[in-house]
Short mmCIF file of C-alpha atoms in Angstrom, two decimals:
data_model
loop_
_atom_site.label_atom_id
_atom_site.label_comp_id
_atom_site.label_asym_id
_atom_site.label_seq_id
_atom_site.Cartn_x
_atom_site.Cartn_y
_atom_site.Cartn_z
CA MET J 253 -7.48 12.19 2.64
CA GLU J 254 -7.49 11.38 -1.09
CA ASN J 255 -4.89 13.14 -3.08
CA GLU J 256 -6.58 15.72 -5.45
CA ILE J 257 -3.89 15.11 -8.44
CA GLU J 258 -3.34 11.53 -7.66
CA PRO J 259 -6.77 10.01 -6.85
CA ASP J 260 -5.23 6.48 -6.50
CA VAL J 261 -3.09 7.95 -3.41
CA ILE J 262 -4.12 8.06 -0.17
CA TRP J 263 -2.60 10.34 2.36
CA GLU J 264 -2.67 8.84 6.07
CA GLN J 265 -3.69 11.94 7.75
CA ARG J 266 -5.13 11.41 11.21
CA VAL J 267 -5.97 14.55 13.20
CA LYS J 268 -3.02 14.11 15.40
CA ASP J 269 -0.74 13.73 12.25
CA ILE J 270 -2.02 17.24 10.96
CA GLU J 271 -1.39 18.80 14.31
CA ALA J 272 2.04 17.17 14.43
CA GLU J 273 2.74 18.74 10.96
CA LYS J 274 1.63 22.34 11.88
CA GLU J 275 4.33 22.04 14.70
CA GLY J 276 6.96 20.45 12.36
CA ARG J 277 9.14 21.82 9.90
CA VAL J 278 8.72 22.26 6.23
CA ILE J 279 11.62 21.43 4.11
CA THR J 280 11.62 21.99 0.54
CA SER J 281 15.21 21.10 -0.34
CA PRO J 282 15.69 18.20 -2.64
CA GLY J 283 14.45 14.85 -1.18
CA PHE J 284 15.60 11.34 -2.35
CA SER J 285 13.26 8.49 -2.86
CA PHE J 286 14.18 4.77 -2.80
CA SER J 287 12.38 2.26 -4.98
CA GLY J 288 11.52 -1.27 -4.20
CA GLY J 289 14.18 -3.91 -4.56
CA GLY J 290 13.79 -7.02 -2.45
CA PHE J 291 17.32 -8.17 -1.43
CA LEU J 292 18.78 -5.56 -3.56
CA LEU J 293 18.74 -3.49 -0.49
CA PRO J 294 22.58 -3.14 -0.46
CA TYR J 295 22.31 -1.29 -3.77
CA HIS J 296 20.31 1.40 -2.03
CA LEU J 297 22.67 1.34 1.08
CA GLY J 298 25.68 2.03 -1.24
CA VAL J 299 23.86 4.99 -2.96
CA ALA J 300 22.89 6.59 0.38
CA GLN J 301 26.56 5.87 1.50
CA PHE J 302 27.63 8.39 -1.20
CA LEU J 303 24.50 10.79 -0.81
CA ILE J 304 25.62 11.10 2.97
CA GLU J 305 29.20 11.29 2.62
CA LYS J 306 29.15 14.12 -0.20
CA GLY J 307 26.37 16.05 1.33
CA TYR J 308 23.45 15.57 -0.52
CA ILE J 309 21.56 13.82 2.22
CA LYS J 310 21.47 15.91 5.73
CA GLU J 311 19.80 15.39 8.82
CA THR J 312 16.57 17.04 7.53
CA THR J 313 16.68 15.94 3.91
CA PRO J 314 13.06 14.33 2.87
CA LEU J 315 13.12 10.88 2.44
CA ALA J 316 10.60 8.27 0.79
CA GLY J 317 10.48 4.64 0.01
CA THR J 318 8.88 1.44 -1.01
CA SER J 319 9.87 -1.97 0.51
CA ALA J 320 13.66 -2.18 0.59
CA GLY J 321 13.23 1.73 -0.05
CA ALA J 322 11.18 2.27 2.75
CA ILE J 323 13.95 0.13 5.19
CA VAL J 324 16.67 2.19 3.80
CA SER J 325 14.83 5.59 4.42
CA ALA J 326 14.09 4.56 8.01
CA VAL J 327 17.57 3.51 8.48
CA ILE J 328 19.00 6.91 7.23
CA ALA J 329 16.62 8.66 9.73
CA SER J 330 17.65 6.71 12.62
CA GLY J 331 21.19 7.83 12.09
CA ALA J 332 22.72 4.42 11.68
CA THR J 333 25.73 4.24 9.39
CA MET J 334 25.20 2.39 5.92
CA ASP J 335 28.28 0.08 7.24
CA GLU J 336 26.18 -1.10 10.06
CA ALA J 337 23.08 -1.52 7.87
CA LEU J 338 24.86 -3.58 5.56
CA LYS J 339 26.15 -5.90 8.45
CA VAL J 340 22.57 -6.28 9.50
CA GLY J 341 21.62 -7.01 5.99
CA LYS J 342 24.09 -9.52 5.77
CA ILE J 343 22.46 -11.24 8.72
CA LEU J 344 19.16 -11.41 7.24
CA GLY J 345 20.42 -12.70 4.04
CA ASN J 346 22.19 -15.41 5.87
CA ASP J 347 19.17 -16.30 8.01
CA CYS J 348 17.10 -16.60 4.78
CA ARG J 349 19.64 -18.66 3.12
CA LEU J 350 20.16 -21.12 6.09
CA ASN J 351 16.23 -21.16 6.99
CA GLY J 352 14.46 -20.19 3.88
CA THR J 353 12.78 -16.84 2.56
CA ALA J 354 8.95 -18.10 2.04
CA PHE J 355 6.49 -17.43 4.68
CA ARG J 356 9.01 -16.01 7.10
CA LEU J 357 10.65 -13.01 5.57
CA GLY J 358 8.33 -10.50 7.35
CA ALA J 359 8.78 -11.95 10.88
CA ALA J 360 12.74 -11.88 10.31
CA LEU J 361 12.79 -8.42 9.17
CA ARG J 362 10.44 -7.34 12.04
CA ASP J 363 12.74 -8.89 14.68
CA LEU J 364 16.10 -7.34 13.07
CA LEU J 365 14.35 -3.84 12.77
CA ALA J 366 13.27 -4.17 16.49
CA GLU J 367 16.74 -5.29 17.52
CA HIS J 368 18.78 -2.50 15.85
CA LEU J 369 16.89 0.62 15.15
CA PRO J 370 16.97 2.98 18.00
CA ASP J 371 14.15 3.45 20.22
CA ASP J 372 13.82 7.26 18.87
CA THR J 373 13.89 6.20 15.30
CA HIS J 374 10.13 7.23 14.73
CA THR J 375 10.64 10.66 16.22
CA LYS J 376 13.42 11.28 13.75
CA SER J 377 11.45 9.86 11.04
CA ASN J 378 8.12 11.84 11.63
CA GLY J 379 7.59 14.40 8.89
CA ARG J 380 10.63 13.23 7.12
CA VAL J 381 10.27 9.67 5.86
CA ARG J 382 7.30 8.69 3.94
CA VAL J 383 6.53 4.91 3.72
CA ALA J 384 4.63 3.74 0.85
CA ILE J 385 2.10 0.98 1.25
CA THR J 386 -0.73 -0.77 -0.76
CA GLN J 387 -4.09 -0.87 0.58
CA ILE J 388 -6.01 -3.62 -1.04
CA LEU J 389 -9.63 -2.96 -0.24
CA TRP J 390 -11.78 -2.10 -1.98
CA ARG J 391 -9.29 -1.82 -4.63
CA PRO J 392 -5.44 -1.61 -4.73
CA ARG J 393 -4.59 2.17 -3.84
CA GLY J 394 -1.33 3.82 -2.65
CA LEU J 395 -1.02 4.72 0.91
CA LEU J 396 1.38 7.21 2.05
CA VAL J 397 2.36 7.50 5.78
CA ASP J 398 4.74 9.90 7.34
CA GLN J 399 3.83 10.41 11.00
CA PHE J 400 4.28 7.44 13.41
CA ASP J 401 3.20 7.00 17.10
CA SER J 402 6.21 4.72 18.08
CA LYS J 403 9.05 2.53 16.99
CA GLU J 404 6.58 -0.16 16.74
CA ASP J 405 4.24 1.78 14.51
CA LEU J 406 7.18 2.77 12.20
CA ILE J 407 8.23 -0.94 11.93
CA ASN J 408 4.69 -2.03 11.36
CA ALA J 409 4.69 0.44 8.45
CA VAL J 410 7.88 -0.75 7.08
CA VAL J 411 7.07 -4.43 7.34
CA ALA J 412 3.62 -3.69 5.66
CA SER J 413 5.46 -1.78 2.68
CA SER J 414 7.60 -4.98 2.22
CA PHE J 415 4.84 -7.47 2.46
CA ILE J 416 5.17 -9.79 -0.55
CA PRO J 417 2.56 -12.69 -0.36
CA GLY J 418 4.18 -15.90 -0.27
CA TYR J 419 7.65 -14.35 1.26
CA ALA J 420 6.70 -12.39 4.19
CA ALA J 421 4.17 -14.65 5.65
CA PRO J 422 1.60 -17.78 4.94
CA ARG J 423 -1.17 -15.38 4.21
CA PRO J 424 -2.17 -12.92 1.43
CA ALA J 425 -1.94 -9.54 3.15
CA THR J 426 -1.08 -7.94 6.33
CA ILE J 427 -2.98 -5.45 8.59
CA PHE J 428 -1.80 -2.04 9.16
CA ARG J 429 -3.81 0.46 11.18
CA ASN J 430 -6.91 -2.03 10.52
CA ARG J 431 -6.13 -1.73 6.73
CA LEU J 432 -5.46 -5.10 4.61
CA CYS J 433 -2.13 -4.06 2.92
CA VAL J 434 0.72 -5.62 0.88
CA ASP J 435 3.70 -4.41 -0.66
CA GLY J 436 3.90 -0.70 -1.45
CA GLY J 437 5.46 -1.40 -5.05
CA LEU J 438 2.37 -2.63 -6.35
CA THR J 439 1.14 1.14 -6.43
CA LEU J 440 4.00 3.44 -5.42
CA PHE J 441 7.19 2.06 -6.77
CA MET J 442 8.99 5.30 -6.09
CA PRO J 443 6.97 7.53 -4.06
CA PRO J 444 7.51 11.22 -3.96
CA THR J 445 8.87 13.18 -1.01
CA SER J 446 7.72 16.26 0.73
CA ALA J 447 10.31 18.30 -0.90
CA SER J 448 9.87 20.39 -4.03
CA LYS J 449 11.95 18.17 -5.85
CA THR J 450 12.54 14.30 -5.60
CA VAL J 451 15.64 12.60 -6.87
CA ARG J 452 14.43 8.99 -7.32
CA VAL J 453 16.42 5.87 -6.93
CA CYS J 454 15.96 2.53 -8.51
CA ALA J 455 17.72 -0.54 -7.71
CA PHE J 456 17.20 -1.89 -11.12
CA PRO J 457 18.14 -0.36 -14.68
CA ALA J 458 15.79 2.77 -15.29
CA SER J 459 15.62 1.40 -19.04
CA TRP J 460 13.45 -1.41 -17.59
CA PHE J 461 10.56 0.92 -16.66
CA ARG J 462 8.17 3.31 -18.38
CA LEU J 463 8.75 5.90 -15.35
CA GLN J 464 9.79 9.28 -15.49
CA GLY J 465 12.39 10.91 -13.33
CA ILE J 466 14.72 7.98 -12.45
CA GLU J 467 18.16 9.58 -11.95
CA ILE J 468 20.24 7.20 -9.79
CA SER J 469 20.13 3.40 -11.26
CA PRO J 470 22.43 0.97 -12.96
CA ASP J 471 21.95 2.70 -16.11
CA CYS J 472 24.25 5.55 -14.70
CA ASN J 473 27.31 3.22 -15.06
CA PRO J 474 26.52 0.22 -17.70
CA GLU J 475 30.14 -1.15 -17.36
CA ASN J 476 29.65 -1.73 -13.82
CA ARG J 477 26.10 -3.17 -14.28
CA ALA J 478 25.11 -6.57 -13.45
CA THR J 479 23.15 -8.49 -15.70
CA ARG J 480 19.22 -8.91 -15.87
CA ARG J 481 19.29 -12.32 -14.88
CA GLU J 482 21.66 -11.49 -11.93
CA LEU J 483 19.79 -8.70 -10.67
CA LEU J 484 16.44 -10.70 -10.73
CA LYS J 485 17.95 -13.35 -9.15
CA TRP J 486 19.61 -11.17 -6.45
CA ALA J 487 16.23 -9.57 -5.71
CA ARG J 488 14.27 -12.53 -5.11
CA GLU J 489 16.98 -14.55 -3.28
CA PRO J 490 19.69 -13.29 -0.84
CA GLY J 491 23.40 -13.55 -2.44
CA GLU J 492 26.20 -14.38 -0.17
CA ASP J 493 28.02 -11.78 1.65
CA GLU J 494 30.39 -11.07 -1.46
CA ILE J 495 27.09 -10.31 -3.61
CA PHE J 496 25.90 -7.78 -0.94
CA ASP J 497 29.30 -6.33 -1.07
CA ARG J 498 29.05 -5.97 -4.66
CA LEU J 499 25.65 -4.48 -4.94
CA PHE J 500 26.77 -1.86 -2.30
CA GLN J 501 29.55 -0.93 -4.37
CA MET J 502 27.47 -0.89 -7.53
CA GLY J 503 24.92 1.73 -5.67
CA TYR J 504 28.07 3.86 -4.47
CA LEU J 505 29.67 4.11 -7.96
CA ASP J 506 26.30 4.86 -10.03
CA ALA J 507 25.59 7.47 -7.30
CA ALA J 508 29.13 8.98 -7.86
CA VAL J 509 28.29 9.07 -11.62
CA TRP J 510 25.25 11.13 -11.16
CA GLY J 511 27.12 13.19 -8.32
CA GLU J 512 29.50 14.14 -11.19
CA GLN J 513 26.67 15.49 -13.30
CA ASN J 514 24.67 17.09 -10.34
CA PRO J 515 27.24 18.91 -7.89
CA VAL J 516 26.05 19.06 -4.48
CA GLU J 517 26.79 22.86 -4.31
CA VAL J 518 24.30 23.01 -7.71
CA ILE J 519 21.46 20.73 -6.44
CA VAL J 520 21.03 22.06 -2.97
CA ALA J 521 21.44 25.90 -4.17
CA ASP J 522 17.78 25.70 -5.50
CA GLU J 523 16.29 24.93 -2.19
CA SER J 524 13.69 27.46 -0.84
CA PRO J 525 13.74 29.05 2.37
CA LEU J 526 12.78 26.68 5.37
CA VAL J 527 9.33 27.37 7.22
CA GLU J 528 9.10 26.30 10.80
CA ASN J 529 5.78 27.14 12.79
CA GLY J 530 4.35 29.10 9.83
CA SER J 531 7.33 31.50 9.59
CA GLU J 532 10.41 31.78 7.42
CA LYS J 533 13.48 30.45 9.15
#
């Protein structure tokens, strides 16, 4: 289905997806969208740690993400802790530092997701997590997916969302549901959630982009911010474990600054009634 408001965005709505949504639960409380960021993934994990710890993200909170943001969204939905995710991220970083990143990142990421995500991750993600992918034929268009048939289908979506040609595999694109696709950040850097309000989280300073609505980013805490050169380097090449820890702490502190200005009792106070199976809950 094409989005009438944003014609460059395609909604992956198969018949069984529509039926699943009818049986599901519509959540209109604030959702959180995580940007692409490459190996700045620990920044997102730090933000998520604060949001979960302080009650902003609950078991039903809508999530969305591109690339690194898609990974963290799936991890949150799976029920894993952010500390566990950080340890797995360090495993990926160490692997890429020792064996190289070019042409093999996609396979390494797939193996780790298959090993560490629970088997029911896809059911926990259905209707809650939106993964952004870029479909490249016949022209680049954003593709949003929020229903997954299996754990493998979810992993395929996340890997497609993270597919940077030259990094992920020795080919210019990947196949997702019979479509040629690449990294979701090309068209949907911070995709919308299913909530009435989406809080956008960017691993790069919001001032770098002409994008509206970025609320949590390194701009929240300039004194704690890394330099432009450091962030760009760490996004492309995985840093040592100490860098991952630093990024995690940066994300946590930036989210804490945002939290001071947006108390949880205020930001969730505007949520509309939950609707389940067509009736108010």
